[in-house]
Each structure stands twice: as C-alpha cells, then as structure tokens.
Amino acid sequence: MTDRNDRPVPGADGLRARVGEARDALGRTAEEFAGEAGPGGRARDKAAELKDRAGERTTEAKDRVQERAEEAKDRAQEKTAEVRDRAQEKAAELKDRTREKTAGAGDRAQEAAGEARTRIAGAARVLGEKVQDRTPEPVREGTGRAVAAVRGRPGVFLAAGAAVLVAVLVARRRRGRC
C-alpha cells in the first residue's frame, strides 16, 4: 500500500515503532519543560540572568572607574601646569625684584662714589692750600717749575711728586714738627 504521495505505508509493527519513538521524544520534551518550569530550572534561569546582569554592571563600573581615573589624571595635569606657571611667574618676579635692587644698589654705589670723590677733592684742595701756606717760597717756586716741566709726562710727574713730598718732610723736620 501507498499513501497519497506514493510513499509506502508502514505496517502495524512499523507504526508501533514510530509511536514508541514519538512517545520517547515527547517524554524527553515534557521532562525538559518540567525541568525549566520547576524550581531547579527557574533557579538556573535566574542565576544565568543574575550572572548576565552582574557582568553588565561590572563592565559599567569598570567604564566609570576608567572615566574617573582619566578625569583625575586630566585634573592632575592641569594642576601641575598651573603650579609650574605660578612658579615661573614667581621666579620672574623675584628676578625682576633682584634686578631692581641690584640696579638700585649700583645707583647708590655710584652716588656714594661721587660723594667720596667730591669729599676727597675738597680734602685734597684744603691739604694743598695748607701745604702751599706752609711751604717756603723757594720750594714753591721750584715745585711750580717742576710741574711745568712734567706736564704730559706721568712718570716724571710721579718722580716730581715724590721729590715734593721729600721736600715737605724735610721742611717739617727742620721746623721740629716730626
């Protein structure tokens, strides 16, 4: 015998075997459904779901931690740059103040040197006048001739100055002042 599609129709034994296979398959499927629907199956499903959620949360937490770490790194770099800039500004200010103080000290030193020159020149003038007043006339005349002779020649001028000094000391000794 054949069915409408021209396939052979199995006999009673074949039908029994197919029914047995169908029962076994149906039993396995029912057991699977029962396992999934039962407490153990639901627990496995819940555990898998929780595991998936935990993985997602872990990934999210890891991402947040990385973002915060990058933000902290950026803030630290900004602060470092700010501190470096402030330090450079302070160093420049200190350098400027030091330069101003140094310039001021140089100016004060020049002023003091000018005042000292003025005082020394005044003291030399007074001393020259005293020497001239106390120097005998013949010595003064000789000194004048010596100065005229040595003008423009510093070596001779120094020798003449030493001679004048000797003459002054000799004159003082004669007067009894040394």
CSV table of C-alpha atoms in Angstrom, one decimal:
chain,number,residue,atom,x,y,z
A,1,MET,CA,0.0,0.0,0.0
A,2,THR,CA,0.9,3.6,-0.6
A,3,ASP,CA,-0.4,6.9,0.6
A,4,ARG,CA,-1.5,9.8,-1.5
A,5,ASN,CA,2.1,10.9,-2.0
A,6,ASP,CA,3.0,7.5,-3.3
A,7,ARG,CA,5.0,6.6,-0.3
A,8,PRO,CA,4.8,3.1,1.1
A,9,VAL,CA,2.5,2.8,4.2
A,10,PRO,CA,4.2,1.0,7.1
A,11,GLY,CA,2.7,-2.0,8.6
A,12,ALA,CA,1.5,-2.3,12.2
A,13,ASP,CA,4.9,-3.1,13.6
A,14,GLY,CA,6.4,0.0,11.9
A,15,LEU,CA,3.6,2.1,13.2
A,16,ARG,CA,4.2,0.8,16.7
A,17,ALA,CA,7.9,1.6,16.4
A,18,ARG,CA,7.1,5.1,15.2
A,19,VAL,CA,4.6,5.7,18.0
A,20,GLY,CA,7.2,4.5,20.6
A,21,GLU,CA,9.8,6.9,19.2
A,22,ALA,CA,7.3,9.7,19.3
A,23,ARG,CA,6.4,8.8,22.9
A,24,ASP,CA,10.1,8.9,23.9
A,25,ALA,CA,10.7,12.2,22.2
A,26,LEU,CA,7.5,13.6,23.7
A,27,GLY,CA,8.6,12.4,27.2
A,28,ARG,CA,12.0,14.0,26.9
A,29,THR,CA,10.4,17.3,25.7
A,30,ALA,CA,8.0,17.1,28.6
A,31,GLU,CA,10.8,16.5,31.1
A,32,GLU,CA,12.7,19.4,29.7
A,33,PHE,CA,9.7,21.7,30.1
A,34,ALA,CA,9.1,20.4,33.5
A,35,GLY,CA,12.8,21.0,34.5
A,36,GLU,CA,12.6,24.5,33.2
A,37,ALA,CA,9.3,25.2,34.8
A,38,GLY,CA,10.3,23.6,38.1
A,39,PRO,CA,12.3,25.3,41.0
A,40,GLY,CA,15.7,24.0,39.7
A,41,GLY,CA,15.1,25.2,36.2
A,42,ARG,CA,13.9,28.6,37.4
A,43,ALA,CA,16.9,28.9,39.7
A,44,ARG,CA,19.2,28.1,36.8
A,45,ASP,CA,17.5,30.7,34.6
A,46,LYS,CA,17.6,33.3,37.4
A,47,ALA,CA,21.3,32.5,38.1
A,48,ALA,CA,22.1,33.0,34.4
A,49,GLU,CA,20.1,36.2,34.4
A,50,LEU,CA,21.9,37.5,37.5
A,51,LYS,CA,25.2,36.5,36.0
A,52,ASP,CA,24.5,38.4,32.9
A,53,ARG,CA,23.4,41.5,34.9
A,54,ALA,CA,26.4,41.2,37.1
A,55,GLY,CA,28.6,41.1,34.0
A,56,GLU,CA,26.9,44.2,32.7
A,57,ARG,CA,27.2,46.1,36.0
A,58,THR,CA,30.9,45.1,36.3
A,59,THR,CA,31.5,46.4,32.8
A,60,GLU,CA,29.6,49.7,33.6
A,61,ALA,CA,31.5,50.1,36.9
A,62,LYS,CA,34.8,49.4,35.1
A,63,ASP,CA,34.0,52.0,32.5
A,64,ARG,CA,33.0,54.6,35.2
A,65,VAL,CA,36.3,53.9,37.1
A,66,GLN,CA,38.3,54.4,33.9
A,67,GLU,CA,36.4,57.7,33.1
A,68,ARG,CA,37.0,59.0,36.7
A,69,ALA,CA,40.7,57.9,36.5
A,70,GLU,CA,41.1,59.8,33.2
A,71,GLU,CA,39.3,62.9,34.7
A,72,ALA,CA,41.6,62.7,37.8
A,73,LYS,CA,44.6,62.4,35.5
A,74,ASP,CA,43.5,65.4,33.5
A,75,ARG,CA,42.9,67.5,36.6
A,76,ALA,CA,46.3,66.5,38.0
A,77,GLN,CA,47.9,67.6,34.7
A,78,GLU,CA,46.1,70.9,34.8
A,79,LYS,CA,47.1,71.5,38.4
A,80,THR,CA,50.7,70.6,37.6
A,81,ALA,CA,50.6,73.1,34.7
A,82,GLU,CA,49.1,75.8,37.0
A,83,VAL,CA,51.7,75.2,39.7
A,84,ARG,CA,54.5,75.3,37.1
A,85,ASP,CA,53.2,78.5,35.6
A,86,ARG,CA,52.8,80.1,39.1
A,87,ALA,CA,56.4,79.0,40.0
A,88,GLN,CA,57.7,80.5,36.7
A,89,GLU,CA,55.8,83.8,37.4
A,90,LYS,CA,57.2,83.9,41.0
A,91,ALA,CA,60.7,83.2,39.7
A,92,ALA,CA,60.3,86.0,37.1
A,93,GLU,CA,59.0,88.4,39.8
A,94,LEU,CA,61.9,87.5,42.1
A,95,LYS,CA,64.4,88.0,39.2
A,96,ASP,CA,62.9,91.4,38.5
A,97,ARG,CA,62.9,92.5,42.1
A,98,THR,CA,66.5,91.3,42.4
A,99,ARG,CA,67.4,93.2,39.2
A,100,GLU,CA,65.7,96.3,40.6
A,101,LYS,CA,67.5,96.0,44.0
A,102,THR,CA,70.8,95.4,42.2
A,103,ALA,CA,70.3,98.4,40.0
A,104,GLY,CA,69.3,100.4,43.0
A,105,ALA,CA,72.5,99.3,44.8
A,106,GLY,CA,74.6,100.2,41.8
A,107,ASP,CA,73.0,103.6,41.7
A,108,ARG,CA,73.6,104.1,45.4
A,109,ALA,CA,77.2,102.9,45.0
A,110,GLN,CA,77.7,105.4,42.2
A,111,GLU,CA,76.2,108.2,44.3
A,112,ALA,CA,78.4,107.2,47.2
A,113,ALA,CA,81.5,107.1,44.9
A,114,GLY,CA,80.6,110.6,43.6
A,115,GLU,CA,80.2,112.0,47.1
A,116,ALA,CA,83.5,110.4,48.1
A,117,ARG,CA,85.3,111.9,45.1
A,118,THR,CA,83.9,115.3,46.0
A,119,ARG,CA,85.0,115.0,49.6
A,120,ILE,CA,88.4,113.7,48.6
A,121,ALA,CA,88.8,116.5,46.1
A,122,GLY,CA,87.8,119.0,48.8
A,123,ALA,CA,90.2,117.5,51.3
A,124,ALA,CA,93.0,117.5,48.7
A,125,ARG,CA,92.3,121.2,47.9
A,126,VAL,CA,92.4,122.0,51.6
A,127,LEU,CA,95.5,120.0,52.1
A,128,GLY,CA,97.1,121.6,49.0
A,129,GLU,CA,96.3,125.1,50.4
A,130,LYS,CA,97.8,124.1,53.8
A,131,VAL,CA,100.9,122.7,52.1
A,132,GLN,CA,101.2,125.9,50.0
A,133,ASP,CA,100.7,128.1,53.0
A,134,ARG,CA,103.4,126.3,55.0
A,135,THR,CA,105.8,125.6,52.2
A,136,PRO,CA,108.7,128.2,51.9
A,137,GLU,CA,108.7,130.4,48.8
A,138,PRO,CA,111.8,128.9,47.2
A,139,VAL,CA,110.3,125.4,47.4
A,140,ARG,CA,107.1,126.6,45.9
A,141,GLU,CA,108.9,128.2,43.0
A,142,GLY,CA,110.9,125.0,42.4
A,143,THR,CA,107.7,123.0,42.6
A,144,GLY,CA,106.0,125.2,40.0
A,145,ARG,CA,108.9,124.9,37.6
A,146,ALA,CA,108.9,121.1,38.1
A,147,VAL,CA,105.1,120.9,37.5
A,148,ALA,CA,105.5,122.9,34.3
A,149,ALA,CA,108.4,120.6,33.2
A,150,VAL,CA,106.5,117.3,33.8
A,151,ARG,CA,103.1,118.2,32.3
A,152,GLY,CA,102.0,115.4,29.9
A,153,ARG,CA,104.7,113.0,31.3
A,154,PRO,CA,103.2,110.9,34.1
A,155,GLY,CA,106.4,109.1,35.1
A,156,VAL,CA,108.2,112.4,35.6
A,157,PHE,CA,105.2,113.7,37.4
A,158,LEU,CA,105.3,110.9,39.9
A,159,ALA,CA,109.0,111.4,40.5
A,160,ALA,CA,108.4,115.2,41.0
A,161,GLY,CA,105.6,114.4,43.4
A,162,ALA,CA,107.9,112.2,45.4
A,163,ALA,CA,110.5,115.0,45.4
A,164,VAL,CA,107.9,117.5,46.7
A,165,LEU,CA,106.9,115.0,49.4
A,166,VAL,CA,110.5,114.7,50.5
A,167,ALA,CA,110.9,118.4,50.4
A,168,VAL,CA,107.9,118.9,52.6
A,169,LEU,CA,109.0,116.3,55.1
A,170,VAL,CA,112.5,117.8,55.2
A,171,ALA,CA,111.0,121.3,55.8
A,172,ARG,CA,108.8,119.9,58.6
A,173,ARG,CA,111.7,118.2,60.2
A,174,ARG,CA,113.7,121.4,60.2
A,175,ARG,CA,110.9,123.2,62.0
A,176,GLY,CA,110.8,120.4,64.5
A,177,ARG,CA,107.3,119.1,63.8
A,178,CYS,CA,108.1,115.5,63.0
